[in-house]
Short mmCIF file of C-alpha atoms (C1' of nucleotides) in Angstrom, two decimals:
data_model
loop_
_atom_site.label_atom_id
_atom_site.label_comp_id
_atom_site.label_asym_id
_atom_site.label_seq_id
_atom_site.Cartn_x
_atom_site.Cartn_y
_atom_site.Cartn_z
CA MET A 62 11.26 -12.78 1.22
CA GLU A 63 10.05 -10.34 -1.40
CA ALA A 64 6.51 -11.56 -0.44
CA GLN A 65 7.34 -10.95 3.17
CA VAL A 66 8.36 -7.43 2.53
CA ASN A 67 5.16 -6.73 0.76
CA GLN A 68 3.16 -8.26 3.50
CA THR A 69 4.99 -5.99 6.03
CA ARG A 70 4.20 -3.03 3.93
CA GLN A 71 0.46 -3.87 3.65
CA LYS A 72 0.27 -4.52 7.33
CA VAL A 73 1.91 -1.14 8.22
CA LYS A 74 -0.29 0.80 5.72
CA GLU A 75 -3.43 -0.84 7.17
CA GLN A 76 -2.24 -0.06 10.70
CA PHE A 77 -1.70 3.53 9.68
CA ARG A 78 -5.13 3.73 8.11
CA LEU A 79 -6.68 2.38 11.17
CA PHE A 80 -4.88 4.69 13.41
CA LEU A 81 -6.11 7.75 11.28
CA THR A 82 -9.72 6.47 11.40
CA ASN A 83 -9.63 5.93 15.19
CA LYS A 84 -8.21 9.29 15.90
CA GLY A 85 -10.57 11.17 13.47
CA LEU A 86 -7.47 12.21 11.24
CA LYS A 87 -7.29 12.26 7.55
CA ALA A 88 -5.72 10.03 5.05
CA THR A 89 -4.09 12.58 2.62
CA LEU A 90 -1.98 12.08 -0.44
CA GLN A 91 1.02 13.60 1.15
CA ARG A 92 0.94 11.08 4.18
CA SER A 93 0.60 8.23 1.83
CA LEU A 94 3.53 9.51 -0.38
CA ILE A 95 5.70 9.86 2.71
CA LEU A 96 4.92 6.54 4.23
CA ASP A 97 5.59 4.86 0.87
CA ALA A 98 8.98 6.66 0.60
CA PHE A 99 9.81 5.60 4.20
CA LEU A 100 8.92 1.92 3.55
CA ASP A 101 10.83 1.98 0.34
CA LEU A 102 13.92 2.63 2.07
CA ASP A 103 13.59 -0.04 4.56
CA ARG A 104 16.34 1.29 6.81
CA SER A 105 16.86 4.16 9.28
CA THR A 106 16.86 7.45 7.61
CA HIS A 107 16.63 11.10 8.38
CA ILE A 108 14.04 13.69 7.33
CA ASP A 109 16.25 15.32 4.55
CA GLU A 110 16.81 12.05 2.78
CA LEU A 111 13.19 11.41 2.62
CA TYR A 112 12.48 15.12 1.76
CA LEU A 113 14.72 15.01 -1.12
CA ILE A 114 13.34 11.74 -2.61
CA LEU A 115 9.83 13.19 -2.23
CA ARG A 116 10.80 16.60 -3.83
CA GLY A 117 11.89 14.58 -6.92
CA LYS A 118 8.20 13.43 -7.58
CA HIS A 119 6.30 16.13 -5.85
CA PRO A 120 8.17 19.49 -6.05
CA ASN A 121 5.79 21.40 -3.75
CA ILE A 122 5.71 19.09 -0.78
CA GLY A 123 6.74 20.92 2.36
CA HIS A 124 9.53 20.41 4.62
CA ALA A 125 7.31 20.71 7.62
CA THR A 126 4.81 18.16 6.28
CA VAL A 127 7.50 15.45 6.27
CA TYR A 128 8.43 16.38 9.82
CA ARG A 129 4.80 16.20 10.98
CA ALA A 130 4.19 12.95 9.19
CA LEU A 131 7.15 11.23 10.69
CA ARG A 132 6.19 12.34 14.06
CA LEU A 133 2.70 11.06 13.35
CA PHE A 134 4.04 7.68 12.23
CA THR A 135 5.95 7.63 15.61
CA THR A 136 2.82 8.18 17.61
CA ALA A 137 1.12 5.66 15.52
CA GLY A 138 3.74 3.06 16.50
CA ILE A 139 4.87 2.61 12.91
CA ALA A 140 8.17 4.52 13.20
CA ARG A 141 10.65 4.96 15.94
CA GLU A 142 13.10 7.94 16.58
CA ILE A 143 16.69 7.37 16.88
CA ASN A 144 19.28 10.04 17.69
CA LEU A 145 22.99 9.28 17.05
CA GLY A 146 23.99 12.65 18.34
CA ASP A 147 24.98 14.20 15.08
CA GLY A 148 22.29 16.69 15.31
CA LEU A 149 19.93 14.69 12.96
CA THR A 150 16.81 12.95 14.09
CA ARG A 151 16.67 9.64 12.34
CA TYR A 152 13.67 7.19 12.07
CA GLU A 153 13.38 3.48 11.49
CA LEU A 154 10.55 1.04 11.16
CA ALA A 155 9.18 0.11 14.57
CA GLY A 156 8.48 -3.52 15.03
CA GLY A 157 12.01 -4.40 13.84
CA ARG A 158 14.43 -5.23 16.62
CA ARG A 159 17.42 -3.21 15.50
CA HIS A 160 18.75 -0.99 18.29
CA ASP A 161 22.45 -1.42 17.67
CA TYR A 162 24.20 1.00 15.41
CA LEU A 163 27.70 1.28 14.11
CA VAL A 164 28.56 4.91 13.44
CA CYS A 165 31.62 5.73 11.19
CA SER A 166 33.34 8.75 12.52
CA ASP A 167 34.89 9.37 9.16
CA CYS A 168 32.10 9.27 6.60
CA GLY A 169 29.08 9.33 9.07
CA THR A 170 27.64 6.04 7.67
CA VAL A 171 25.18 4.26 10.06
CA THR A 172 25.25 0.49 9.78
CA GLU A 173 22.70 -1.39 11.84
CA PHE A 174 23.00 -4.75 13.47
CA GLU A 175 21.27 -6.90 15.94
CA ASN A 176 22.50 -8.54 19.02
CA SER A 177 19.78 -9.56 21.34
CA SER A 178 21.87 -11.64 23.84
CA ILE A 179 23.03 -8.36 25.38
CA GLU A 180 19.57 -7.09 25.99
CA ARG A 181 18.61 -9.45 28.88
CA HIS A 182 22.01 -8.99 30.52
CA GLN A 183 21.83 -5.20 30.25
CA ALA A 184 18.18 -4.77 31.51
CA GLU A 185 19.08 -6.98 34.44
CA VAL A 186 21.62 -4.47 35.57
CA ALA A 187 19.30 -1.64 35.08
CA ARG A 188 16.45 -3.34 37.05
CA SER A 189 18.89 -3.90 39.92
CA MET A 190 19.23 -0.10 40.03
CA GLY A 191 15.38 0.28 40.40
CA PHE A 192 14.94 1.24 36.81
CA THR A 193 12.07 0.04 34.63
CA VAL A 194 13.53 -0.36 31.12
CA GLN A 195 11.53 0.65 28.15
CA SER A 196 14.17 0.56 25.42
CA LEU A 197 17.78 0.01 24.82
CA LYS A 198 20.17 1.52 22.40
CA ILE A 199 23.80 0.35 21.82
CA GLU A 200 25.96 2.75 19.75
CA LEU A 201 29.47 1.95 18.62
CA ARG A 202 31.64 4.66 17.11
CA GLY A 203 34.74 3.85 14.94
CA VAL A 204 35.92 3.65 11.46
CA CYS A 205 34.12 1.42 8.86
CA ASN A 206 36.12 -0.92 6.58
CA ARG A 207 35.46 1.22 3.58
CA CYS A 208 37.11 4.23 5.26
CA MET A 209 39.81 2.14 6.70
CA ALA A 210 40.74 0.90 3.30
CA GLN A 211 40.83 4.25 1.30
CA PRO A 212 42.52 7.14 2.90
CA GLU A 213 41.14 10.44 1.34
CA MET B 883 39.02 8.65 48.06
CA GLU B 884 38.99 12.36 48.88
CA ALA B 885 42.63 12.21 48.25
CA GLN B 886 42.19 10.53 44.96
CA VAL B 887 39.72 12.99 43.72
CA ASN B 888 42.17 15.71 44.39
CA GLN B 889 44.95 13.74 42.72
CA THR B 890 42.69 13.35 39.66
CA ARG B 891 41.94 17.02 39.77
CA GLN B 892 45.62 17.99 39.79
CA LYS B 893 46.45 15.56 36.95
CA VAL B 894 43.74 16.82 34.77
CA LYS B 895 44.82 20.48 35.31
CA GLU B 896 48.32 19.53 34.65
CA GLN B 897 47.37 17.76 31.49
CA PHE B 898 45.58 20.84 30.19
CA ARG B 899 48.35 23.02 31.16
CA LEU B 900 50.75 21.01 29.12
CA PHE B 901 48.23 20.79 26.21
CA LEU B 902 47.95 24.60 26.00
CA THR B 903 51.71 25.13 26.06
CA ASN B 904 52.24 22.51 23.43
CA LYS B 905 49.76 24.02 21.17
CA GLY B 906 50.70 27.66 21.99
CA LEU B 907 47.40 28.34 23.57
CA LYS B 908 46.83 30.69 26.47
CA ALA B 909 46.03 29.85 30.04
CA THR B 910 43.25 32.38 30.71
CA LEU B 911 41.27 32.95 34.00
CA GLN B 912 37.99 31.78 32.20
CA ARG B 913 39.39 28.40 31.08
CA SER B 914 40.61 27.87 34.53
CA LEU B 915 37.26 28.70 36.16
CA ILE B 916 35.27 26.51 33.56
CA LEU B 917 37.62 23.74 34.13
CA ASP B 918 37.21 23.89 38.00
CA ALA B 919 33.53 24.03 37.71
CA PHE B 920 33.53 21.06 35.41
CA LEU B 921 35.85 19.09 37.70
CA ASP B 922 33.77 20.17 40.81
CA LEU B 923 30.55 18.52 39.33
CA ASP B 924 32.30 15.29 38.76
CA ARG B 925 29.61 13.87 36.55
CA SER B 926 28.07 14.33 33.11
CA THR B 927 26.75 17.82 32.70
CA HIS B 928 25.45 20.18 29.96
CA ILE B 929 26.68 23.63 29.10
CA ASP B 930 23.87 25.47 30.64
CA GLU B 931 24.43 23.95 34.02
CA LEU B 932 28.07 24.97 33.99
CA TYR B 933 27.01 28.40 32.61
CA LEU B 934 24.67 29.01 35.34
CA ILE B 935 27.01 28.06 38.07
CA LEU B 936 29.77 30.15 36.47
CA ARG B 937 27.42 33.15 36.04
CA GLY B 938 27.01 33.15 39.80
CA LYS B 939 30.38 33.90 40.54
CA HIS B 940 31.48 35.82 37.40
CA PRO B 941 28.37 37.57 35.94
CA ASN B 942 30.13 38.56 32.64
CA ILE B 943 31.25 35.35 31.44
CA GLY B 944 29.98 34.66 27.89
CA HIS B 945 27.96 31.80 26.93
CA ALA B 946 30.25 31.17 23.90
CA THR B 947 33.27 31.08 26.11
CA VAL B 948 31.76 28.00 28.02
CA TYR B 949 31.03 26.23 24.74
CA ARG B 950 34.58 26.99 23.36
CA ALA B 951 36.17 25.77 26.55
CA LEU B 952 34.38 22.58 26.67
CA ARG B 953 35.22 21.91 23.09
CA LEU B 954 38.83 22.64 23.95
CA PHE B 955 38.62 20.25 26.77
CA THR B 956 37.45 17.57 24.38
CA THR B 957 40.26 18.11 21.89
CA ALA B 958 42.64 18.18 24.91
CA GLY B 959 41.38 14.61 25.82
CA ILE B 960 40.07 15.87 29.22
CA ALA B 961 36.32 15.67 28.38
CA ARG B 962 34.20 13.55 26.21
CA GLU B 963 31.04 14.58 24.48
CA ILE B 964 27.92 12.64 25.09
CA ASN B 965 24.58 13.12 23.17
CA LEU B 966 21.54 11.39 24.69
CA GLY B 967 19.21 12.68 21.91
CA ASP B 968 17.41 15.34 23.95
CA GLY B 969 18.89 18.15 21.93
CA LEU B 970 21.48 18.88 24.51
CA THR B 971 25.17 18.07 24.30
CA ARG B 972 26.52 16.78 27.65
CA TYR B 973 30.03 16.32 28.74
CA GLU B 974 31.76 13.99 31.09
CA LEU B 975 35.35 13.60 32.36
CA ALA B 976 37.25 11.50 29.79
CA GLY B 977 39.43 8.71 31.44
CA GLY B 978 36.48 7.37 33.41
CA ARG B 979 34.81 4.31 31.86
CA ARG B 980 31.24 5.24 32.19
CA HIS B 981 29.61 4.99 28.73
CA ASP B 982 26.31 3.53 30.14
CA TYR B 983 23.39 5.69 30.78
CA LEU B 984 19.91 5.29 32.21
CA VAL B 985 17.66 7.97 30.94
CA CYS B 986 14.36 8.48 32.62
CA SER B 987 11.72 9.29 30.04
CA ASP B 988 9.64 10.90 32.73
CA CYS B 989 11.97 13.39 34.45
CA GLY B 990 14.91 13.37 32.12
CA THR B 991 17.36 12.41 34.75
CA VAL B 992 20.56 10.70 33.47
CA THR B 993 22.10 8.07 35.85
CA GLU B 994 25.37 6.65 34.88
CA PHE B 995 26.59 3.13 35.54
CA GLU B 996 29.37 0.87 34.38
CA ASN B 997 29.32 -2.47 32.87
CA SER B 998 32.56 -3.35 31.18
CA SER B 999 31.76 -7.11 30.63
CA ILE B 1000 29.56 -6.15 27.71
CA GLU B 1001 32.22 -4.04 25.92
CA ARG B 1002 34.40 -6.93 24.84
CA HIS B 1003 31.42 -8.88 23.68
CA GLN B 1004 29.99 -6.05 21.72
CA ALA B 1005 33.33 -4.92 20.20
CA GLU B 1006 33.84 -8.41 19.01
CA VAL B 1007 30.61 -8.39 16.95
CA ALA B 1008 31.55 -5.02 15.48
CA ARG B 1009 35.09 -6.34 14.55
CA SER B 1010 33.50 -9.32 12.75
CA MET B 1011 31.74 -6.69 10.51
CA GLY B 1012 35.00 -5.15 9.55
CA PHE B 1013 34.48 -2.14 11.90
CA THR B 1014 37.25 -0.76 13.99
CA VAL B 1015 35.66 0.39 17.29
CA GLN B 1016 36.65 3.64 18.89
CA SER B 1017 34.02 3.91 21.46
CA LEU B 1018 30.86 2.36 22.88
CA LYS B 1019 27.78 3.83 24.23
CA ILE B 1020 24.86 2.02 25.84
CA GLU B 1021 21.68 3.91 26.52
CA LEU B 1022 18.68 2.59 28.41
CA ARG B 1023 15.41 4.50 28.52
CA GLY B 1024 12.80 3.91 30.99
CA VAL B 1025 11.36 5.13 34.27
CA CYS B 1026 13.53 5.73 37.26
CA ASN B 1027 12.37 4.55 40.73
CA ARG B 1028 11.57 7.88 41.94
CA CYS B 1029 9.15 8.72 39.09
CA MET B 1030 7.80 5.17 39.38
CA ALA B 1031 6.91 5.84 43.03
CA GLN B 1032 5.36 9.27 42.77
CA PRO B 1033 2.73 9.84 40.01
CA GLU B 1034 2.34 13.52 39.51
"C1'" DT C 416 54.05 43.78 20.83
"C1'" DT C 417 51.92 39.63 18.90
"C1'" DG C 418 47.94 37.38 18.26
"C1'" DC C 419 45.20 34.22 21.02
"C1'" DC C 420 40.82 35.15 23.95
"C1'" DT C 421 36.75 37.12 25.40
"C1'" DG C 422 31.92 38.92 25.37
"C1'" DC C 423 28.48 40.36 22.69
"C1'" DA C 424 25.41 40.03 19.06
"C1'" DA C 425 24.22 38.18 14.79
"C1'" DA C 426 24.23 33.91 12.22
"C1'" DT C 427 23.43 29.10 11.56
"C1'" DC C 428 21.24 24.65 11.58
"C1'" DG C 429 17.68 21.37 12.57
"C1'" DT C 430 12.99 21.45 13.84
"C1'" DT C 431 8.47 23.58 15.17
"C1'" DT C 432 4.69 26.65 14.78
"C1'" DG C 433 1.25 30.40 12.97
"C1'" DC C 434 -1.60 31.26 9.33
"C1'" DA C 435 -4.40 31.44 5.24
"C1'" DG C 436 -5.82 28.53 1.84
"C1'" DT C 437 -6.92 23.51 0.35
"C1'" DG C 438 -8.68 18.90 0.62
"C1'" DT C 439 -11.05 14.90 3.32
"C1'" DT C 440 -14.83 13.35 5.54
"C1'" DA D 285 -20.12 22.54 5.78
"C1'" DA D 286 -16.76 21.37 9.46
"C1'" DC D 287 -12.26 21.04 10.35
"C1'" DA D 288 -7.85 18.68 9.73
"C1'" DC D 289 -3.92 19.26 6.57
"C1'" DT D 290 -0.76 21.71 3.58
"C1'" DG D 291 2.89 24.89 2.20
"C1'" DC D 292 5.20 28.78 3.17
"C1'" DA D 293 7.59 31.59 6.15
"C1'" DA D 294 8.58 33.09 10.40
"C1'" DA D 295 9.92 31.49 15.12
"C1'" DC D 296 12.70 28.61 17.93
"C1'" DG D 297 16.49 26.65 20.85
"C1'" DA D 298 21.12 25.01 20.99
"C1'" DT D 299 25.29 25.88 19.03
"C1'" DT D 300 28.73 28.70 16.19
"C1'" DT D 301 30.96 32.55 14.27
"C1'" DG D 302 32.30 37.56 13.29
"C1'" DC D 303 34.35 41.24 15.25
"C1'" DA D 304 36.36 45.00 18.31
"C1'" DG D 305 38.56 45.36 22.35
"C1'" DG D 306 41.46 42.80 26.17
"C1'" DC D 307 44.92 40.21 28.27
"C1'" DA D 308 48.50 36.18 28.34
"C1'" DA D 309 53.19 35.33 26.41
#
DNA sequence: TTGCCTGCAAATCGTTTGCAGTGTT
DNA sequence: AACACTGCAAACGATTTGCAGGCAA
């Protein structure tokens, strides 16, 4: 599976490289760094998390550059925006099939899981209402087992 | 059903009145106006919509007052916050069982529907992950039949 | 009278944009 | 040499907060 991760990484980087070439955009050091940091995490994240990681290695990278890069990844089809309503925009690798989130209302942790059986069912209901479904998001709020165990 | 709506309205207003008394808070004209406007709509709404309606009748009501009132309704258990990721906080009457939304990515319209069969199923999965579920939200993005029909 | 509430304006927070200088092609 | 890109700071839009005066209890 280690090998598979690396394969995904290479595919994504290649996909991005092609996207840039096709659009006449430029392959800059920052974009490469941000994409690497994003791929390293391998889970949904928000800009500030990436920004902090990146600042560690490259102190003069700009906040705006990270925002711009993630938006670019999204239009390139590499990333996907998710918004869990806490005022932060999160990003996850597109291509994955994780649209299901457990949000802990205590510590704010977001756990992802997958449950594809529900998608068909849900999409069917929507279709019967004359709605053409593009994407599905399921969000559960509650208390995670860690917070349940240790009262602060 | 007209009668039932009025019954709900009275119950909610009574619930709010009790809440205020118990907490030592005050029943002001503004809070009453905002609650009425909220109940009149009888569907999820955002602050600006309420604000505009209220300004029509009471030109010097403050933006902040509407925000504060809706937050109060939420803590009173009358309203529920929903966030569909478009940067606006929406509110709906709590007590209802509508947690399912169709968001049109074209015109932004939010249509609500109900599908309780899914809740048990989904909650079960979460529980197996050691998660205590408090609430569930299902969000479908796509194109509504109106937008599908008329290309701009 | 007490002190919660209101309306206004200023502050805040995440995110976007303008701009002058830099780096890719 | 063109022109996209970066970093900074200022702008932005939704929401919150501080404060002086106003109004329920």
